[in-house]
Short mmCIF file of C-alpha atoms in Angstrom, two decimals:
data_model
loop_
_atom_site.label_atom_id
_atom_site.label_comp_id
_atom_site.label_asym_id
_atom_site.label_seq_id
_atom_site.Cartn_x
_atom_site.Cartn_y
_atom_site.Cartn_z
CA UNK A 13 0.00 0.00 0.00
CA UNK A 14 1.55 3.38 -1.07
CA UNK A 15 2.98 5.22 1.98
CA UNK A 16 1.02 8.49 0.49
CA UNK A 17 -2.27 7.32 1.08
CA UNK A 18 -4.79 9.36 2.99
CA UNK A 19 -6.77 6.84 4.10
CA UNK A 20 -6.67 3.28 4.69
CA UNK A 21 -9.55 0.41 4.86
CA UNK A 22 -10.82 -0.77 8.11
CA UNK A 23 -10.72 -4.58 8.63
CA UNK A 24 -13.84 -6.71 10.06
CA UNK A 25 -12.01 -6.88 13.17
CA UNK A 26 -11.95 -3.00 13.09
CA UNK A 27 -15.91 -2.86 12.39
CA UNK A 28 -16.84 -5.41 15.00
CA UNK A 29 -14.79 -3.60 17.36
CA UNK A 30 -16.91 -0.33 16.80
CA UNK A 31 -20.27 -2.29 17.81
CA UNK A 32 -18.99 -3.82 20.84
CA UNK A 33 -17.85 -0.03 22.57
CA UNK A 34 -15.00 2.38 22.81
CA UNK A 35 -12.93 -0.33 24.41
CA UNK A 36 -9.44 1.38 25.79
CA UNK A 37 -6.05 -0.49 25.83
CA UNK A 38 -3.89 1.41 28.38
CA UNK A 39 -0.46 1.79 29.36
CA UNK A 40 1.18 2.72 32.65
CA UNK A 41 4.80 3.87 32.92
CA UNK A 42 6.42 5.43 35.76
CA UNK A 43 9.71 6.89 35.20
CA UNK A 44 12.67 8.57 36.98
CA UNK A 45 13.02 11.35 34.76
CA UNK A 46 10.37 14.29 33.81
CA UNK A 47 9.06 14.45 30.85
CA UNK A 48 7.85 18.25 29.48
CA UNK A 49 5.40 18.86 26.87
CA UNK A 50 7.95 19.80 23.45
CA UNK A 51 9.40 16.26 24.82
CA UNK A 52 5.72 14.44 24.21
CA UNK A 53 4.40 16.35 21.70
CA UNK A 54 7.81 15.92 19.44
CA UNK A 55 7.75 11.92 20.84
CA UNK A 56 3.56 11.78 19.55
CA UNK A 57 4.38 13.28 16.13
CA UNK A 58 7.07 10.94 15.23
CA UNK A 59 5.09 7.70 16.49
CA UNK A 60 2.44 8.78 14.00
CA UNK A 61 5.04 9.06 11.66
CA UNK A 62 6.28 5.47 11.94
CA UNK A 63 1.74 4.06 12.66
CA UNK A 64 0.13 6.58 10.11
CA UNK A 65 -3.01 4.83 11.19
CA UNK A 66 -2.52 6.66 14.70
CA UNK A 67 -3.03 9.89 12.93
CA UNK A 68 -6.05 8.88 11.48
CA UNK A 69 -9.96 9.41 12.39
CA UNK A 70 -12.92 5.93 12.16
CA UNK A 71 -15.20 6.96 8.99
CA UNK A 72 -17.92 4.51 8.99
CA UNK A 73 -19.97 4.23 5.65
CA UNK A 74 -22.14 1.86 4.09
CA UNK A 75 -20.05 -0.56 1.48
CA UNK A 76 -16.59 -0.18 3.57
CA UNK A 77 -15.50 1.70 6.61
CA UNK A 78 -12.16 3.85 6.69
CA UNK A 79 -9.32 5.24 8.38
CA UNK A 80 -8.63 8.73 7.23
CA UNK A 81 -6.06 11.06 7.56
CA UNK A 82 -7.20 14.06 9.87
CA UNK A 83 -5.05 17.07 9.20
CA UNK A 84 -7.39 18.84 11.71
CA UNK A 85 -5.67 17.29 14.61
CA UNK A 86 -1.95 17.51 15.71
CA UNK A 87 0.30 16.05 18.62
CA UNK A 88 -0.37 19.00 20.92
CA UNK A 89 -4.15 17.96 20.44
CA UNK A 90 -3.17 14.33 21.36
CA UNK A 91 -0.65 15.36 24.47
CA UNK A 92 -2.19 16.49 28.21
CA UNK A 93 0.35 17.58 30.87
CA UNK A 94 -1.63 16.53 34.12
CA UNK A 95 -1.33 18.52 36.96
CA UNK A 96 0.93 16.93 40.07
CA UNK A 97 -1.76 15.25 42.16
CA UNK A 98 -1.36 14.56 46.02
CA UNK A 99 -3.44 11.09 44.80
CA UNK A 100 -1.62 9.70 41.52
CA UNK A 101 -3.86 6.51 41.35
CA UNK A 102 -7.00 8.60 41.81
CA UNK A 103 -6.07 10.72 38.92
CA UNK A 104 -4.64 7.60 37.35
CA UNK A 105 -8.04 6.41 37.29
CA UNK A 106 -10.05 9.41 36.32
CA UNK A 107 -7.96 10.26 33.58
CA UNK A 108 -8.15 6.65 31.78
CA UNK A 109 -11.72 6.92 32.29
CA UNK A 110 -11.80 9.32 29.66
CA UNK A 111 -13.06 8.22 26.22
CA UNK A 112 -11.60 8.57 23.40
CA UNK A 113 -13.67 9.55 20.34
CA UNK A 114 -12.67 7.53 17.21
CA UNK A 115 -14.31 9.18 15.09
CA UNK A 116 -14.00 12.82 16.36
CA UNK A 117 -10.00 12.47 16.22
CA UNK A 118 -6.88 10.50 16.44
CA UNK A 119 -7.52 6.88 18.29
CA UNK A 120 -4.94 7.44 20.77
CA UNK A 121 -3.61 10.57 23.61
CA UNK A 122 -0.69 10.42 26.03
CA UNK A 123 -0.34 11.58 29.34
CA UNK A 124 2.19 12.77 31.73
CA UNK A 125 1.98 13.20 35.24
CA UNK A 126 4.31 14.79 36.65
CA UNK A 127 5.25 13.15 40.19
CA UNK A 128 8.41 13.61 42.80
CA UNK A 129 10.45 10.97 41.35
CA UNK A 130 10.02 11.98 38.01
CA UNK A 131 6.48 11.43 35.80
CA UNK A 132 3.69 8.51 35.22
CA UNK A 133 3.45 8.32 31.59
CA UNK A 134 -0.20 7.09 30.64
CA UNK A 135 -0.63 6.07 26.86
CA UNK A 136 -4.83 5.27 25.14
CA UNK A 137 -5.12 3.56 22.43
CA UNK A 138 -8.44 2.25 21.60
CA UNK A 139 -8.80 -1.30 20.35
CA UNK A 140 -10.48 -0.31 17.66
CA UNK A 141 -7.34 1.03 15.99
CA UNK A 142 -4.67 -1.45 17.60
CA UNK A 143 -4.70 -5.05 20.19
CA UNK A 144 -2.25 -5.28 22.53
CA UNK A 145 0.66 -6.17 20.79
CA UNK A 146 -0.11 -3.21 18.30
CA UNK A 147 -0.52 -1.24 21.14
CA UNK A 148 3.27 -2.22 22.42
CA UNK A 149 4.55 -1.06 19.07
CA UNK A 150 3.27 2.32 19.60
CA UNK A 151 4.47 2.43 22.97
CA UNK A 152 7.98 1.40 21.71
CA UNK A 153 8.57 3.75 19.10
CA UNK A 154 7.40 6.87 21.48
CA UNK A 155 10.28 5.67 24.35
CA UNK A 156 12.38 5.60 21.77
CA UNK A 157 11.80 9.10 20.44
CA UNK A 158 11.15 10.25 24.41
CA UNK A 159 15.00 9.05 24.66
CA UNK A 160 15.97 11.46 21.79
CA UNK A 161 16.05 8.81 18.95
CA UNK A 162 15.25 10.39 15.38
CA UNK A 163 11.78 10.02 13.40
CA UNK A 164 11.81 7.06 11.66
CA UNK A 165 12.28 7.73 7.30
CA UNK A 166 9.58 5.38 6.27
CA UNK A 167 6.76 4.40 7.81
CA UNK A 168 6.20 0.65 9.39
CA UNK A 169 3.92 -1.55 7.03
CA UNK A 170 0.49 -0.56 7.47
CA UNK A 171 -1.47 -3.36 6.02
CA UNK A 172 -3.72 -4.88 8.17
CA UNK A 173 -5.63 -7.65 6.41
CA UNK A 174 -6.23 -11.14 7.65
CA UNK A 175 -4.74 -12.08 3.91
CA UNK A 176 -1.28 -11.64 5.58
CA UNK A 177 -1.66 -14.50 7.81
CA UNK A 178 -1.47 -16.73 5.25
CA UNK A 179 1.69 -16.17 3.47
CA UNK A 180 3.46 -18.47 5.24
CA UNK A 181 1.60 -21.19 6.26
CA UNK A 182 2.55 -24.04 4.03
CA UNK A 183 1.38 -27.54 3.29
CA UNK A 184 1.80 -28.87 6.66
CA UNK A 185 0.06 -25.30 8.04
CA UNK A 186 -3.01 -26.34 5.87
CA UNK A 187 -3.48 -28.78 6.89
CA UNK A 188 -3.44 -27.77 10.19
CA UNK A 189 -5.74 -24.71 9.79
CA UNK A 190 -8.47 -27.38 8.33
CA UNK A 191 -8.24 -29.45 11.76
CA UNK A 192 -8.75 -26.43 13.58
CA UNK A 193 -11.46 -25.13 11.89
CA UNK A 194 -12.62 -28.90 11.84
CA UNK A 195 -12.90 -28.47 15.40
CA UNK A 196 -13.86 -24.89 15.72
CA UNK A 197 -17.41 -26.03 13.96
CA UNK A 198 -17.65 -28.18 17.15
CA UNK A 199 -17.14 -24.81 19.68
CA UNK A 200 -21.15 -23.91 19.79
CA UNK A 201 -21.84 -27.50 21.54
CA UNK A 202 -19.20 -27.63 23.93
CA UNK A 203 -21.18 -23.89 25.58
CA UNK A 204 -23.73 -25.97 27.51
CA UNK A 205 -21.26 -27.99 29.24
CA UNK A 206 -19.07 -25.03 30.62
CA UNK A 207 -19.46 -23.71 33.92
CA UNK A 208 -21.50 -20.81 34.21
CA UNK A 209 -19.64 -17.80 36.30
CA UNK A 210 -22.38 -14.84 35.27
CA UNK A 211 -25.97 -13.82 33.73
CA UNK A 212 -26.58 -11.27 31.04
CA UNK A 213 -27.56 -8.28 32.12
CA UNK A 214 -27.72 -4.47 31.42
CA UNK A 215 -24.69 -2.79 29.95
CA UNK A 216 -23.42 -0.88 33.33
CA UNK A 217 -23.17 2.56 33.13
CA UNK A 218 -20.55 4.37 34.99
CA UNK A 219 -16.76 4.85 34.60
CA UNK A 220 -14.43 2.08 33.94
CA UNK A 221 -12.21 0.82 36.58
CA UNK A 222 -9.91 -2.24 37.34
CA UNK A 223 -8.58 -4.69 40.41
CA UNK A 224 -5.14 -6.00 39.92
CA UNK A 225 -3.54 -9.12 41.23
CA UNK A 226 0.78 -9.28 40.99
CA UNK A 227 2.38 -12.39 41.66
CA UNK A 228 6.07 -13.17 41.19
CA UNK A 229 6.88 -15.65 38.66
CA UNK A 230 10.15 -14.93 38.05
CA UNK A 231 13.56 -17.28 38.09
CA UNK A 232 14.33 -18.84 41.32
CA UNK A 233 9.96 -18.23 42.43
CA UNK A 234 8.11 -20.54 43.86
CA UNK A 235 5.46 -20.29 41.07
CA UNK A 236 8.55 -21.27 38.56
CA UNK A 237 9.37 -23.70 40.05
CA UNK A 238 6.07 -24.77 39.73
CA UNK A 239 5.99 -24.29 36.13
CA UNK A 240 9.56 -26.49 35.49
CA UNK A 241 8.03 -29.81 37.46
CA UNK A 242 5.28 -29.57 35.48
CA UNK A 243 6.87 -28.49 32.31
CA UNK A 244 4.63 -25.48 31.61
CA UNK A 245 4.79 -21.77 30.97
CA UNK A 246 3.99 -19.00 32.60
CA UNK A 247 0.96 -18.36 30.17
CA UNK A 248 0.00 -22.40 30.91
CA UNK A 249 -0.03 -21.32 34.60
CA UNK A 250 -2.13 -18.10 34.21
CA UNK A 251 -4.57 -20.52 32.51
CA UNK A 252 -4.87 -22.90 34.90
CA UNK A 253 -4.92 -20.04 37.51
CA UNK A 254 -8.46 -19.35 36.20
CA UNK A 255 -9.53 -22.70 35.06
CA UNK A 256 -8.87 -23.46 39.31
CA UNK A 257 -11.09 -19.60 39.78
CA UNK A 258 -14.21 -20.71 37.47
CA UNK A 259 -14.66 -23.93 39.63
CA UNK A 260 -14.89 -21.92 42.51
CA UNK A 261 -17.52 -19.36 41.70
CA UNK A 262 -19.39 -22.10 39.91
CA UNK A 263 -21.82 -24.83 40.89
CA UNK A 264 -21.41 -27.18 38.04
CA UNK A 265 -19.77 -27.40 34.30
CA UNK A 266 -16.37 -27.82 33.06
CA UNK A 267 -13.84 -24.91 33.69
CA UNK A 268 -13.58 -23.01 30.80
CA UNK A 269 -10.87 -20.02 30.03
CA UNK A 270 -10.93 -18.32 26.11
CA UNK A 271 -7.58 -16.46 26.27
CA UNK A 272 -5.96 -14.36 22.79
CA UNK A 273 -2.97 -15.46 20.26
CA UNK A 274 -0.94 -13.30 18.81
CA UNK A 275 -1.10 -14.10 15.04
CA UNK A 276 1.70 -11.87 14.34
CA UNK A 277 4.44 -14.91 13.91
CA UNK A 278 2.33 -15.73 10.74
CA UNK A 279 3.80 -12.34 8.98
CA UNK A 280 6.19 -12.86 6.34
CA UNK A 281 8.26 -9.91 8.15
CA UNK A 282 8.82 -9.33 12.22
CA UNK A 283 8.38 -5.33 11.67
CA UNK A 284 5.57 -3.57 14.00
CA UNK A 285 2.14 -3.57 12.91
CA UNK A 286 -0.23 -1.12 15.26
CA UNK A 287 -3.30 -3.35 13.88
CA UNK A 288 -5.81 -5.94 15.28
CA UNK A 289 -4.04 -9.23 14.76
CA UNK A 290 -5.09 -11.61 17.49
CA UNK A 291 -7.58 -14.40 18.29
CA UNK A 292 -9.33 -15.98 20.57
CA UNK A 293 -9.16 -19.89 21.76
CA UNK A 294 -9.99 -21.55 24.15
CA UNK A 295 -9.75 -24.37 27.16
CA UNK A 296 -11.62 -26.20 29.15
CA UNK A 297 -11.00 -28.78 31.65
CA UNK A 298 -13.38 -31.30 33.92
CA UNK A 299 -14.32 -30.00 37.40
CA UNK A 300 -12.00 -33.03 38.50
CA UNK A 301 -8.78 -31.31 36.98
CA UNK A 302 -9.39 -27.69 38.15
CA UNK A 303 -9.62 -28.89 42.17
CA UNK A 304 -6.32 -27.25 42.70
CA UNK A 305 -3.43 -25.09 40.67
CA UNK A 306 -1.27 -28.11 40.31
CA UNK A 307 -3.17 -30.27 39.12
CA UNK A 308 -5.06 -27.84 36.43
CA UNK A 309 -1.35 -26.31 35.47
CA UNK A 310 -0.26 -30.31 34.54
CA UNK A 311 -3.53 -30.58 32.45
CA UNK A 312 -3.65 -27.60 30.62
CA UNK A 313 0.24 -28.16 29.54
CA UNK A 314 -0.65 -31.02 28.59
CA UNK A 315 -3.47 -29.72 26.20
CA UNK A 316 -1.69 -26.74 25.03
CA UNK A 317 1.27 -28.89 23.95
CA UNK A 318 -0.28 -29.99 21.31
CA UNK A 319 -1.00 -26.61 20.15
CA UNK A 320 0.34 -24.19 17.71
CA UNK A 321 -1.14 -21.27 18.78
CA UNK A 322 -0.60 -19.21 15.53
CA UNK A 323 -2.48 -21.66 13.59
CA UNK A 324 -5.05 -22.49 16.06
CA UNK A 325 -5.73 -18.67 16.77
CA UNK A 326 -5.85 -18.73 12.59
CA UNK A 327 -8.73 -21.26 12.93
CA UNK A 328 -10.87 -19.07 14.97
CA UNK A 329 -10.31 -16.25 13.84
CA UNK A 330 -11.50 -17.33 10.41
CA UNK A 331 -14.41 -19.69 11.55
CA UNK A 332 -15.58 -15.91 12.97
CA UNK A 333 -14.95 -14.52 9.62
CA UNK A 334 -16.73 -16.49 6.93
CA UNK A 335 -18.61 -14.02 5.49
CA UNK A 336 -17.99 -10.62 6.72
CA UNK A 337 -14.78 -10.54 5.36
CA UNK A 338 -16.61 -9.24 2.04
CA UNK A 339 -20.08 -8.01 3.25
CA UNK A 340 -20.57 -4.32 3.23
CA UNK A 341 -19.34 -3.09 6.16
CA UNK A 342 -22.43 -1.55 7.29
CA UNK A 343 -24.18 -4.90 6.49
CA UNK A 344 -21.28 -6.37 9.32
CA UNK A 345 -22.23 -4.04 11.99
CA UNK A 346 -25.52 -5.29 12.00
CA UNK A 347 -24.69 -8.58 12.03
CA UNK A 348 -22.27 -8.19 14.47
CA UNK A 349 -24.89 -6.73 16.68
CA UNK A 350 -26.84 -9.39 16.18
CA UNK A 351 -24.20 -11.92 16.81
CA UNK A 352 -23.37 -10.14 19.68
CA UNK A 353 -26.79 -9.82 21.31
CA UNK A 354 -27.24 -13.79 20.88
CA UNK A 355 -23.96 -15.95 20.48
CA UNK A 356 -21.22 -13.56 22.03
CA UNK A 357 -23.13 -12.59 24.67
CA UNK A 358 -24.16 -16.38 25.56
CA UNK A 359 -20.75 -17.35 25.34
CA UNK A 360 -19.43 -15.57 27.57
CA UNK A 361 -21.62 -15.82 31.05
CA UNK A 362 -19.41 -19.15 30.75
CA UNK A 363 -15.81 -19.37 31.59
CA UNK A 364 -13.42 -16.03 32.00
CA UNK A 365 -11.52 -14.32 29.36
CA UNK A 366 -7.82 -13.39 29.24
CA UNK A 367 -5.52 -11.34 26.95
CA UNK A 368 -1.83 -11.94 28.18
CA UNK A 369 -0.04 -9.48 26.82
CA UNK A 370 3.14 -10.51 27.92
CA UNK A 371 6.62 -9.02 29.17
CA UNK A 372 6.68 -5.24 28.97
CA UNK A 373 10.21 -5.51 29.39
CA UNK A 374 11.00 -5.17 25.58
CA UNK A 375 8.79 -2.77 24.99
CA UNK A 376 10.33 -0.59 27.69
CA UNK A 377 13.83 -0.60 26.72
CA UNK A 378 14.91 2.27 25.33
CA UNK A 379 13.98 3.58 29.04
CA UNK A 380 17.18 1.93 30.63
CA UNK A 381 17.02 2.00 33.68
CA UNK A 382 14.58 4.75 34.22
CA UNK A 383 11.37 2.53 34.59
CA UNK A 384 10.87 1.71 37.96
CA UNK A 385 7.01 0.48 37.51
CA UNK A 386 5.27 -0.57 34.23
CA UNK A 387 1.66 -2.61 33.46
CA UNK A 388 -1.15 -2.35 30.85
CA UNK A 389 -4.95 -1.90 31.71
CA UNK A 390 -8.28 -2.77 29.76
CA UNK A 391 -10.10 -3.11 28.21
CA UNK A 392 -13.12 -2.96 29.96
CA UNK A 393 -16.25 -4.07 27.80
CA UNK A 394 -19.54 -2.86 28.32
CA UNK A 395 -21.68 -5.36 26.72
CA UNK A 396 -19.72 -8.29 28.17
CA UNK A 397 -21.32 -10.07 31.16
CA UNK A 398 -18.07 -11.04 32.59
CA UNK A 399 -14.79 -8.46 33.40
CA UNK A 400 -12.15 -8.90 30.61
CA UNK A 401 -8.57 -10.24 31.95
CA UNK A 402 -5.14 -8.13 30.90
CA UNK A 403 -2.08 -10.02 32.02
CA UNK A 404 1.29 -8.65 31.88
CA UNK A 405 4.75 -9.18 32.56
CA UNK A 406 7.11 -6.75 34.32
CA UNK A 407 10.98 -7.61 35.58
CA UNK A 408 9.60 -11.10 36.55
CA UNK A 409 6.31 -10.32 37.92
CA UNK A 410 2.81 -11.44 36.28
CA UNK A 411 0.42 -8.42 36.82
CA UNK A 412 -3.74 -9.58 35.96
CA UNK A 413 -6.30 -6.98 36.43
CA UNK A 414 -9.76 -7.51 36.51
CA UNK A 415 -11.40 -4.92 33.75
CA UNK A 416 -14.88 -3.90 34.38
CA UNK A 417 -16.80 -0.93 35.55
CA UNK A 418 -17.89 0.85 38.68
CA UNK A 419 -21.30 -0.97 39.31
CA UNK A 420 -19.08 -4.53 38.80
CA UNK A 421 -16.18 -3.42 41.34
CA UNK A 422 -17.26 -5.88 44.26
CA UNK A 423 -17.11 -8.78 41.48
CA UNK A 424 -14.14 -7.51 40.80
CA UNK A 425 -12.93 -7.37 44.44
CA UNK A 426 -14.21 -11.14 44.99
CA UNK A 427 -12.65 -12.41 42.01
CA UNK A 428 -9.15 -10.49 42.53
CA UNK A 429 -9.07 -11.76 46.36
CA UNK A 430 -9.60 -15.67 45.22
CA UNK A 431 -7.30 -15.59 42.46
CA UNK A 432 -4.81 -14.24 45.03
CA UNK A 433 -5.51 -17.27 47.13
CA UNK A 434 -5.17 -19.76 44.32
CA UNK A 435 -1.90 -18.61 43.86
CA UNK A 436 -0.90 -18.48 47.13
CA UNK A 437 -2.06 -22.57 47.76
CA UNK A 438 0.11 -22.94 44.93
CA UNK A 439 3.04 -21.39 45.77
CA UNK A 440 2.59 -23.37 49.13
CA UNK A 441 2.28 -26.78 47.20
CA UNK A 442 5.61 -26.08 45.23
CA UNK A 443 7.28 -26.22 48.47
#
């Protein structure tokens, strides 16, 4: 796609996004060293340099939907300098409460709050524009420029399609994909046998908000230890982590986690794409194997063994994707409502979703040494019956929060304090 382009299509992913809410993907960096507004504002301007999709406003319209170039806006729209607050988290809070306005303006602000040790830099994106990995990109490329690198020459790729995903799949990957989808088409029947952990209700109403849950998992800690006896990762541990939470605040049904793959090692290149590239799959284990974090962390290595996650996410993302991929895209909002209303919504008063984002580390680099705190929030979904799960990774800890809204905060409280627990027996039982 020609770098000169004022606009650039929006993908079904972008279009079902739009129905489902401004959904917010937010990260939190505190720093030792200030940050002043030419700093941001010169950081903002390059990063849309590099993601020209970040300097682009949501058009909707009726055959296909767009993102196009909005000259109206500029970095110093996109930058706030916060005043110094005797409550950080409290204006933390308030301030990522905000919504952003795809359609009014760029999909994405920063933040800086200026604090005694130096400044809390807050980045938006919404998810309409960028998932989390997209949203790391971004992140990346404005440390970089905060650090005084120059403005990149060329602009990373900005196609976005799901056509992508395919370039290097292969023979073998084929016939892979068809097993998956083989047993996507057998997803719908599995629903009635999962445990159920909420009831649809009305979309709440007021402010999002979050409750977090940090564990250590890093080399030498008792939860990694864990993870070596039983041969697992650290993402095979947050799994079973919840898998051991759903049979707790259920009665009956098999535990069952959906939790996102990155579909990004399917590219033919490794350069950053701020785009929505991830799916969702899913596992499920008998009440019997979820009695305790051990024993659900052996089973669901076991399972996920067996998995290529890039091909499996590939699967169902496309047995979402049948048709929509060329229905006009006003045509796909409807159905997505639809969809949403009935399947989506059904779907998910069963089992918990998770999106593990993974190490910030990376991500953070060109900081140095400067970082002394780091995590990523949201998004919280109105229309969802259960809180949406962000897991990240930060100099060896594992950071969950619980993503919901104001009216959901004692769920969120409940299911924050017995996750806690669950990894506390478990740390015990590696002893």
């Amino acid at each position: 796609m020609s770098e000169a382009r004022s606009s650039y299509p929006a993908q079904p992913l972008d279009v079902a996004l739009t129905v489902l809410g401004r959904e917010h993907l937010q990260v939190i960096v505190d720093l030792d060293r200030p940050i002043d507004r030419h700093e941001a504002e010169r950081a903002v301007a390059g990063t849309v340099a590099a993601f020209p999709l970040l300097g682009c406003r949501y058009v909707p319209g009726a055959w296909r939907d767009r993102w196009v170039t909005d000259p109206t806006m500029s970095a110093t729209d996109a930058v706030q300098l916060l005043d110094p607050a005797a409550d950080p988290e409290t204006t933390t809070r308030e301030w990522l409460a905000r919504e952003i306005d795809e359609r009014a303006g760029w999909p994405w602000r920063v933040a800086v709050l200026p604090g005694e040790r130096g400044c809390r830099l807050l980045v938006s994106v919404l998810h309409v524009a960028a998932d989390g990995a997209g949203t790391l990109a971004a992140v990346r490329e404005l440390a970089r420029l905060l650090m005084g690198g120059t403005t990149v020459e060329r602009p990373c790729p900005v196609e976005r399609h799901v056509g992508m995903l395919f370039r290097r799949l292969g023979a073998a990957g084929l016939v892979r994909l068809a097993a998956g989808l083989l047993r996507e088409t057998t997803r719908p029947f599995e629903v009635p046998f999962l445990a159920r952990t909420a009831t649809a209700g009305p979309p709440p109403t007021g402010p999002a908000t979050w409750r977090t849950v940090r564990v250590d998992v890093g080399e030498g800690s008792a939860l990694r230890e864990l993870c070596r006896v039983r041969n697992a990762t650290v993402n095979d541990l947050l799994v079973a982590a919840l898998a051991v939470l759903v049979r707790r605040v259920s009665t009956r049904g098999r535990s069952g986690c959906f939790y996102t793959a990155d579909l990004r090692r399917r590219l033919p290149d490794d350069r950053p794409r701020v785009a929505n590239l991830s799916a969702v799959i899913s596992v499920s284990l008998p009440r019997a194997h979820a009695a305790s974090l051990p024993d659900a962390l052996a089973e669901v290595a076991r399972r996920t063994s067996r998995r290529r996650p890039d091909v499996d996410g590939l699967a169902a993302l496309l047995f979402n994707l049948p048709l929509i991929l060329c229905l006009p895209h006003g045509l796909v909002r409807r159905l997505t409502r639809l969809v949403f209303a009935v399947w989506i919504r059904r779907l998910l008063t069963r089992g918990l979703l998770v999106t593990n984002i993974g190490p910030l580390d990376p991500c953070l680099a060109p900081f140095g040494d400067l970082v002394r705190d780091a995590t990523f929030v949201g998004p919280s979904v109105r229309g969802l019956p259960i809180p949406v799960l962000t897991a990240t990774g930060f100099c060896g800890d594992l950071t969950i929060h619980f993503n919901g809204y104001a009216e959901t905060a004692p769920e969120l409280e409940r299911l924050a304090a017995e996750l806690e627990t669950i990894f506390d027996d478990g740390r015990m039982a590696s002893r």
